mmCIF file of C-alpha atoms in Angstrom:
data_model
loop_
_atom_site.group_PDB
_atom_site.id
_atom_site.type_symbol
_atom_site.label_atom_id
_atom_site.label_comp_id
_atom_site.label_asym_id
_atom_site.label_seq_id
_atom_site.Cartn_x
_atom_site.Cartn_y
_atom_site.Cartn_z
ATOM 1 C CA MET A 12 121.400 -75.076 -136.997
ATOM 2 C CA ALA A 13 124.312 -77.455 -137.325
ATOM 3 C CA TYR A 14 122.383 -80.040 -135.321
ATOM 4 C CA ASP A 15 119.328 -79.687 -137.571
ATOM 5 C CA GLY A 16 121.595 -80.262 -140.664
ATOM 6 C CA VAL A 17 123.142 -83.348 -139.228
ATOM 7 C CA GLN A 18 119.702 -84.690 -138.254
ATOM 8 C CA SER A 19 118.424 -84.020 -141.698
ATOM 9 C CA LYS A 20 121.341 -85.938 -143.264
ATOM 10 C CA VAL A 21 120.710 -88.791 -140.904
ATOM 11 C CA THR A 22 117.052 -88.892 -141.876
ATOM 12 C CA LYS A 23 117.793 -88.806 -145.601
ATOM 13 C CA ARG A 24 120.376 -91.635 -145.127
ATOM 14 C CA LYS A 25 117.843 -93.754 -143.335
ATOM 15 C CA LYS A 26 115.286 -93.143 -146.053
ATOM 16 C CA ALA A 27 117.768 -94.069 -148.766
ATOM 17 C CA VAL A 28 118.751 -97.334 -146.864
ATOM 18 C CA SER A 29 114.989 -98.218 -146.365
ATOM 19 C CA TRP A 30 114.219 -97.628 -150.048
ATOM 20 C CA THR A 31 117.220 -99.736 -151.027
ATOM 21 C CA ILE A 32 116.094 -102.637 -148.853
ATOM 22 C CA VAL A 33 112.477 -102.254 -150.178
ATOM 23 C CA MET A 34 113.720 -102.299 -153.709
ATOM 24 C CA ILE A 35 116.000 -105.363 -153.222
ATOM 25 C CA LEU A 36 113.096 -107.236 -151.640
ATOM 26 C CA ALA A 37 110.705 -106.183 -154.464
ATOM 27 C CA VAL A 38 113.177 -107.404 -157.176
ATOM 28 C CA PHE A 39 113.662 -110.651 -155.274
ATOM 29 C CA TRP A 40 109.957 -111.231 -155.072
ATOM 30 C CA LEU A 41 109.515 -110.311 -158.719
ATOM 31 C CA LEU A 42 112.036 -113.012 -159.653
ATOM 32 C CA VAL A 43 110.341 -115.541 -157.368
ATOM 33 C CA ALA A 44 107.019 -114.901 -159.046
ATOM 34 C CA PHE A 45 108.117 -114.257 -162.586
ATOM 35 C CA VAL A 46 110.735 -116.981 -163.175
ATOM 36 C CA PRO A 47 108.261 -119.922 -162.771
ATOM 37 C CA PHE A 48 105.759 -118.116 -165.062
ATOM 38 C CA LEU A 49 108.578 -117.519 -167.697
ATOM 39 C CA PHE A 50 109.490 -121.185 -167.416
ATOM 40 C CA MET A 51 105.789 -122.259 -167.978
ATOM 41 C CA VAL A 52 105.388 -119.978 -171.011
ATOM 42 C CA LEU A 53 108.744 -120.929 -172.659
ATOM 43 C CA THR A 54 108.192 -124.622 -172.129
ATOM 44 C CA GLY A 55 104.759 -124.362 -173.785
ATOM 45 C CA PHE A 56 106.567 -123.264 -177.037
ATOM 46 C CA LYS A 57 108.863 -126.302 -177.062
ATOM 47 C CA GLN A 58 108.393 -129.728 -178.669
ATOM 48 C CA LYS A 59 108.208 -132.764 -176.455
ATOM 49 C CA LEU A 60 111.706 -134.110 -177.371
ATOM 50 C CA GLU A 61 113.243 -130.583 -176.848
ATOM 51 C CA VAL A 62 111.941 -130.470 -173.272
ATOM 52 C CA ILE A 63 113.566 -133.868 -172.529
ATOM 53 C CA MET A 64 116.890 -133.150 -174.144
ATOM 54 C CA GLY A 65 117.371 -129.459 -173.060
ATOM 55 C CA THR A 66 117.657 -127.638 -169.734
ATOM 56 C CA ALA A 67 114.710 -126.031 -168.092
ATOM 57 C CA PHE A 68 115.282 -122.364 -169.058
ATOM 58 C CA ASP A 69 116.587 -122.958 -172.588
ATOM 59 C CA PHE A 70 114.786 -120.791 -175.124
ATOM 60 C CA PRO A 71 112.854 -122.778 -177.708
ATOM 61 C CA GLU A 72 114.829 -123.529 -180.871
ATOM 62 C CA THR A 73 111.691 -122.437 -182.790
ATOM 63 C CA PHE A 74 108.533 -121.210 -181.212
ATOM 64 C CA PHE A 75 106.412 -124.327 -181.623
ATOM 65 C CA THR A 76 102.843 -122.945 -181.538
ATOM 66 C CA GLU A 77 101.263 -126.309 -182.316
ATOM 67 C CA ASN A 78 100.896 -127.023 -178.651
ATOM 68 C CA TYR A 79 98.720 -124.001 -178.049
ATOM 69 C CA ILE A 80 96.833 -124.535 -181.328
ATOM 70 C CA SER A 81 96.041 -128.137 -180.413
ATOM 71 C CA ILE A 82 94.621 -127.101 -177.050
ATOM 72 C CA ILE A 83 92.635 -124.171 -178.341
ATOM 73 C CA THR A 84 91.083 -126.345 -181.119
ATOM 74 C CA ASP A 85 90.315 -129.223 -178.798
ATOM 75 C CA PRO A 86 86.566 -129.221 -177.805
ATOM 76 C CA GLY A 87 87.336 -130.923 -174.592
ATOM 77 C CA PHE A 88 89.465 -127.908 -173.411
ATOM 78 C CA TRP A 89 86.578 -125.630 -173.870
ATOM 79 C CA ASN A 90 84.240 -127.925 -172.069
ATOM 80 C CA TYR A 91 86.606 -127.827 -169.054
ATOM 81 C CA PHE A 92 86.914 -124.110 -169.421
ATOM 82 C CA LYS A 93 83.113 -123.679 -169.528
ATOM 83 C CA ASN A 94 82.678 -125.737 -166.335
ATOM 84 C CA SER A 95 85.415 -123.636 -164.536
ATOM 85 C CA VAL A 96 83.615 -120.427 -165.560
ATOM 86 C CA ILE A 97 80.309 -121.715 -164.257
ATOM 87 C CA VAL A 98 81.715 -122.683 -160.915
ATOM 88 C CA LEU A 99 83.736 -119.468 -160.625
ATOM 89 C CA VAL A 100 80.845 -117.095 -161.482
ATOM 90 C CA PHE A 101 78.150 -118.818 -159.354
ATOM 91 C CA ALA A 102 80.487 -119.389 -156.429
ATOM 92 C CA LEU A 103 81.776 -115.907 -156.350
ATOM 93 C CA CYS A 104 78.353 -114.319 -156.565
ATOM 94 C CA ILE A 105 76.976 -116.435 -153.780
ATOM 95 C CA LEU A 106 80.112 -116.070 -151.640
ATOM 96 C CA LEU A 107 80.329 -112.263 -151.877
ATOM 97 C CA MET A 108 76.527 -111.960 -151.238
ATOM 98 C CA PHE A 109 76.546 -114.168 -148.107
ATOM 99 C CA CYS A 110 79.828 -112.500 -147.027
ATOM 100 C CA ALA A 111 78.447 -109.013 -147.160
ATOM 101 C CA PHE A 112 75.151 -110.103 -145.464
ATOM 102 C CA ALA A 113 76.985 -111.749 -142.648
ATOM 103 C CA ALA A 114 79.647 -109.060 -142.104
ATOM 104 C CA TYR A 115 77.173 -106.211 -141.853
ATOM 105 C CA PRO A 116 75.498 -107.167 -138.584
ATOM 106 C CA LEU A 117 78.785 -108.452 -137.071
ATOM 107 C CA SER A 118 80.447 -105.136 -137.775
ATOM 108 C CA ARG A 119 77.631 -102.613 -137.076
ATOM 109 C CA PHE A 120 75.278 -104.152 -134.486
ATOM 110 C CA LYS A 121 75.751 -105.285 -130.899
ATOM 111 C CA PHE A 122 73.688 -108.334 -129.938
ATOM 112 C CA ARG A 123 73.971 -111.107 -127.369
ATOM 113 C CA LEU A 124 75.630 -113.847 -129.430
ATOM 114 C CA ARG A 125 77.759 -111.668 -131.622
ATOM 115 C CA ASN A 126 81.093 -112.525 -130.064
ATOM 116 C CA PHE A 127 80.252 -116.221 -130.016
ATOM 117 C CA ILE A 128 79.242 -116.311 -133.672
ATOM 118 C CA PHE A 129 82.320 -114.399 -134.668
ATOM 119 C CA LEU A 130 84.486 -116.765 -132.614
ATOM 120 C CA VAL A 131 82.896 -119.770 -134.372
ATOM 121 C CA ILE A 132 83.593 -118.167 -137.787
ATOM 122 C CA VAL A 133 87.262 -117.547 -136.814
ATOM 123 C CA ALA A 134 87.619 -121.063 -135.452
ATOM 124 C CA SER A 135 86.222 -122.498 -138.702
ATOM 125 C CA MET A 136 89.274 -121.019 -140.548
ATOM 126 C CA SER A 137 91.439 -123.491 -138.755
ATOM 127 C CA ILE A 138 89.692 -126.625 -140.053
ATOM 128 C CA PRO A 139 91.765 -128.338 -142.801
ATOM 129 C CA ILE A 140 89.435 -128.742 -145.797
ATOM 130 C CA HIS A 141 90.840 -132.190 -146.608
ATOM 131 C CA VAL A 142 89.480 -133.515 -143.355
ATOM 132 C CA THR A 143 85.938 -132.879 -144.621
ATOM 133 C CA MET A 144 86.465 -134.769 -147.882
ATOM 134 C CA ILE A 145 84.716 -137.966 -146.930
ATOM 135 C CA PRO A 146 81.658 -136.230 -145.345
ATOM 136 C CA VAL A 147 81.334 -133.953 -148.348
ATOM 137 C CA PHE A 148 81.589 -136.885 -150.703
ATOM 138 C CA GLN A 149 78.890 -138.700 -148.817
ATOM 139 C CA MET A 150 76.650 -135.613 -148.866
ATOM 140 C CA ALA A 151 77.206 -135.275 -152.610
ATOM 141 C CA VAL A 152 76.137 -138.809 -153.255
ATOM 142 C CA LYS A 153 73.064 -138.639 -151.052
ATOM 143 C CA THR A 154 71.845 -135.415 -152.462
ATOM 144 C CA GLY A 155 72.333 -136.540 -156.055
ATOM 145 C CA LEU A 156 74.894 -133.865 -156.916
ATOM 146 C CA TYR A 157 77.836 -136.228 -157.346
ATOM 147 C CA ASP A 158 79.519 -135.974 -160.705
ATOM 148 C CA THR A 159 77.814 -132.652 -161.620
ATOM 149 C CA VAL A 160 79.328 -129.219 -161.965
ATOM 150 C CA TRP A 161 76.912 -127.834 -159.301
ATOM 151 C CA VAL A 162 78.488 -129.873 -156.524
ATOM 152 C CA LEU A 163 81.655 -127.757 -156.697
ATOM 153 C CA ILE A 164 79.825 -124.456 -156.099
ATOM 154 C CA PRO A 165 78.578 -124.982 -152.434
ATOM 155 C CA THR A 166 81.919 -126.596 -151.436
ATOM 156 C CA ALA A 167 83.859 -123.610 -152.824
ATOM 157 C CA VAL A 168 81.533 -121.166 -150.984
ATOM 158 C CA ALA A 169 81.618 -123.074 -147.727
ATOM 159 C CA PHE A 170 85.386 -123.269 -147.455
ATOM 160 C CA ALA A 171 85.968 -119.687 -148.525
ATOM 161 C CA LEU A 172 83.171 -118.158 -146.355
ATOM 162 C CA PRO A 173 84.931 -118.028 -142.937
ATOM 163 C CA MET A 174 87.984 -116.118 -144.130
ATOM 164 C CA SER A 175 85.917 -113.846 -146.274
ATOM 165 C CA VAL A 176 83.503 -112.927 -143.505
ATOM 166 C CA PHE A 177 86.399 -112.308 -141.122
ATOM 167 C CA ILE A 178 88.124 -109.904 -143.650
ATOM 168 C CA MET A 179 84.844 -108.228 -144.562
ATOM 169 C CA THR A 180 83.822 -107.637 -141.029
ATOM 170 C CA GLY A 181 87.062 -105.790 -140.405
ATOM 171 C CA PHE A 182 86.612 -103.794 -143.559
ATOM 172 C CA MET A 183 83.020 -102.731 -142.715
ATOM 173 C CA GLU A 184 84.069 -101.689 -139.245
ATOM 174 C CA GLY A 185 86.276 -99.033 -140.826
ATOM 175 C CA ILE A 186 83.365 -97.427 -142.652
ATOM 176 C CA PRO A 187 82.350 -94.282 -140.583
ATOM 177 C CA LYS A 188 79.102 -94.696 -138.706
ATOM 178 C CA GLU A 189 78.209 -91.111 -139.403
ATOM 179 C CA LEU A 190 77.391 -92.054 -143.014
ATOM 180 C CA GLU A 191 74.704 -94.496 -141.734
ATOM 181 C CA GLU A 192 73.403 -91.898 -139.298
ATOM 182 C CA ALA A 193 73.019 -89.364 -142.141
ATOM 183 C CA ALA A 194 71.280 -91.944 -144.300
ATOM 184 C CA ASP A 195 68.938 -92.739 -141.338
ATOM 185 C CA ILE A 196 68.034 -89.082 -140.979
ATOM 186 C CA ASP A 197 67.203 -88.969 -144.770
ATOM 187 C CA GLY A 198 64.655 -91.689 -144.247
ATOM 188 C CA CYS A 199 66.685 -94.843 -145.100
ATOM 189 C CA GLY A 200 65.751 -97.954 -143.181
ATOM 190 C CA ARG A 201 68.070 -100.713 -142.049
ATOM 191 C CA TYR A 202 67.994 -102.337 -145.557
ATOM 192 C CA GLY A 203 68.314 -98.925 -147.236
ATOM 193 C CA ARG A 204 71.409 -98.167 -145.240
ATOM 194 C CA PHE A 205 73.019 -101.456 -146.228
ATOM 195 C CA PHE A 206 72.192 -101.336 -149.957
ATOM 196 C CA LYS A 207 72.634 -97.609 -150.472
ATOM 197 C CA VAL A 208 75.603 -96.834 -148.167
ATOM 198 C CA ILE A 209 77.434 -99.818 -146.790
ATOM 199 C CA PHE A 210 77.397 -102.087 -149.770
ATOM 200 C CA PRO A 211 78.592 -99.517 -152.374
ATOM 201 C CA LEU A 212 81.419 -98.472 -150.024
ATOM 202 C CA SER A 213 82.394 -102.067 -149.553
ATOM 203 C CA THR A 214 83.181 -102.757 -153.220
ATOM 204 C CA PRO A 215 86.969 -102.365 -152.787
ATOM 205 C CA GLY A 216 86.878 -105.014 -150.086
ATOM 206 C CA LEU A 217 84.602 -107.248 -152.088
ATOM 207 C CA SER A 218 86.845 -106.903 -155.116
ATOM 208 C CA THR A 219 89.843 -107.931 -153.053
ATOM 209 C CA LEU A 220 88.021 -110.990 -151.852
ATOM 210 C CA ALA A 221 86.787 -111.740 -155.492
ATOM 211 C CA ILE A 222 90.402 -111.816 -156.723
ATOM 212 C CA TYR A 223 91.733 -113.783 -153.678
ATOM 213 C CA ASN A 224 88.963 -116.391 -153.674
ATOM 214 C CA GLY A 225 88.652 -116.421 -157.516
ATOM 215 C CA VAL A 226 92.168 -117.605 -157.889
ATOM 216 C CA ASN A 227 91.640 -120.431 -155.268
ATOM 217 C CA ILE A 228 88.349 -121.464 -156.904
ATOM 218 C CA TRP A 229 89.757 -121.408 -160.370
ATOM 219 C CA ASN A 230 92.748 -123.556 -159.440
ATOM 220 C CA GLU A 231 90.828 -125.961 -157.065
ATOM 221 C CA PHE A 232 91.855 -129.504 -157.849
ATOM 222 C CA ILE A 233 91.262 -132.088 -155.085
ATOM 223 C CA PHE A 234 87.416 -131.592 -154.619
ATOM 224 C CA ALA A 235 86.970 -131.370 -158.396
ATOM 225 C CA PHE A 236 88.906 -134.600 -158.788
ATOM 226 C CA THR A 237 87.048 -136.302 -155.936
ATOM 227 C CA LEU A 238 83.483 -135.105 -156.606
ATOM 228 C CA THR A 239 83.351 -135.453 -160.422
ATOM 229 C CA GLN A 240 84.011 -138.468 -162.527
ATOM 230 C CA SER A 241 82.996 -137.899 -166.157
ATOM 231 C CA GLU A 242 85.006 -135.623 -168.367
ATOM 232 C CA LYS A 243 81.923 -133.503 -169.266
ATOM 233 C CA ASN A 244 81.666 -132.274 -165.672
ATOM 234 C CA ARG A 245 85.263 -131.730 -164.840
ATOM 235 C CA THR A 246 87.027 -128.388 -164.526
ATOM 236 C CA LEU A 247 90.115 -126.901 -166.144
ATOM 237 C CA PRO A 248 92.729 -128.063 -163.608
ATOM 238 C CA LEU A 249 91.787 -131.604 -164.438
ATOM 239 C CA ALA A 250 92.469 -131.017 -168.122
ATOM 240 C CA LEU A 251 96.101 -131.752 -167.429
ATOM 241 C CA TRP A 252 95.344 -135.459 -167.021
ATOM 242 C CA ASN A 253 94.683 -135.607 -170.779
ATOM 243 C CA TYR A 254 98.433 -134.938 -171.477
ATOM 244 C CA GLN A 255 99.998 -137.572 -169.239
ATOM 245 C CA GLY A 256 99.934 -141.352 -169.177
ATOM 246 C CA GLN A 257 100.951 -143.995 -166.700
ATOM 247 C CA TYR A 258 104.585 -143.940 -167.701
ATOM 248 C CA SER A 259 105.111 -140.649 -169.597
ATOM 249 C CA SER A 260 103.714 -137.092 -169.845
ATOM 250 C CA ASN A 261 103.795 -134.398 -172.463
ATOM 251 C CA THR A 262 105.327 -131.623 -170.428
ATOM 252 C CA ALA A 263 105.190 -129.025 -173.257
ATOM 253 C CA MET A 264 101.439 -129.586 -173.639
ATOM 254 C CA ILE A 265 100.842 -129.414 -169.918
ATOM 255 C CA MET A 266 102.702 -126.169 -169.638
ATOM 256 C CA ALA A 267 100.777 -124.677 -172.590
ATOM 257 C CA CYS A 268 97.535 -125.761 -170.980
ATOM 258 C CA LEU A 269 98.679 -124.124 -167.784
ATOM 259 C CA THR A 270 99.559 -120.925 -169.572
ATOM 260 C CA LEU A 271 96.139 -120.679 -171.174
ATOM 261 C CA SER A 272 94.533 -121.490 -167.797
ATOM 262 C CA THR A 273 96.180 -118.419 -166.233
ATOM 263 C CA VAL A 274 94.954 -115.935 -168.807
ATOM 264 C CA PRO A 275 91.426 -115.484 -167.269
ATOM 265 C CA MET A 276 92.913 -114.777 -163.863
ATOM 266 C CA ILE A 277 95.377 -112.247 -165.325
ATOM 267 C CA ILE A 278 92.508 -110.469 -167.100
ATOM 268 C CA MET A 279 90.470 -110.513 -163.887
ATOM 269 C CA PHE A 280 93.348 -108.911 -161.920
ATOM 270 C CA ILE A 281 93.864 -106.220 -164.624
ATOM 271 C CA ILE A 282 90.238 -105.205 -164.463
ATOM 272 C CA LEU A 283 90.015 -105.217 -160.648
ATOM 273 C CA GLN A 284 93.533 -104.117 -159.725
ATOM 274 C CA ASP A 285 92.476 -100.519 -158.732
ATOM 275 C CA LYS A 286 89.803 -101.840 -156.366
ATOM 276 C CA LEU A 287 92.244 -104.436 -155.071
ATOM 277 C CA ILE A 288 94.742 -101.855 -154.025
ATOM 278 C CA LYS A 289 92.025 -99.716 -152.371
ATOM 279 C CA GLY A 290 90.714 -102.756 -150.509
ATOM 280 C CA MET A 291 94.245 -103.670 -149.243
ATOM 281 C CA MET A 292 94.929 -100.025 -148.097
ATOM 282 C CA ALA A 293 91.493 -99.427 -146.648
ATOM 283 C CA GLY A 294 92.581 -100.068 -143.065
ATOM 284 C CA ALA A 295 95.920 -98.381 -143.326
ATOM 285 C CA VAL A 296 94.684 -94.827 -142.571
ATOM 286 C CA LYS A 297 92.180 -94.063 -139.915
ATOM 287 C CA GLY A 298 90.412 -90.824 -139.363
#
């Protein structure tokens, strides 16, 4: 009995130490993530001279809302915003559709070239996207898609597809095969099993990929800068160029623009956060 009591105390002490370490790391990561965001929001409420004269984390003397008002009332900002939304929506729909279609046979069927195809997909993840910039630029010019919004959609899908297929294949492998067998007994064919069983059960994983890839597509800069030229076809990350010149920049306006740019991603995360957590925890418990 005495030994059990000592062991119980040791176990409780280990749990307390573990939770303390976890809380310290959580608070540290919260500061790492939140402090830059706080700096961005506060700087957006400052005047241009105030940013130059003060320190980085000084509170604004007065909350100067003119920065946000100027950006919101600027038609050019909404044109950038519209282009970003078009690229995001079309790219995510195509990406998630292709991802699900590719991951299903790789995770559920056994065929001769399965391992080779999966190996090629995994190897594609190691290719730096900037290496492909010149070929992609030449393809855009030859196909007539250069300097259009639509050229950014296939590039976003192509570079996000290998990682997405890799993650989705692992997610679908965790779905019990007994569910497919039961659907097969009920008369569902191969397509019926996918659309009625596998695809609905894959929504947590697809939601996780939607948030992960959505942030990358929304913030993509280098290909948007390379493949578009006119302002009417450029996306929101390029709107920052309107607030800087050759020898100076309006930091307060840039931070206000960045703050407004993060709002759609925050809303997207709030809507999909439950499915995001389910998707991240899907492989944690087996059975």
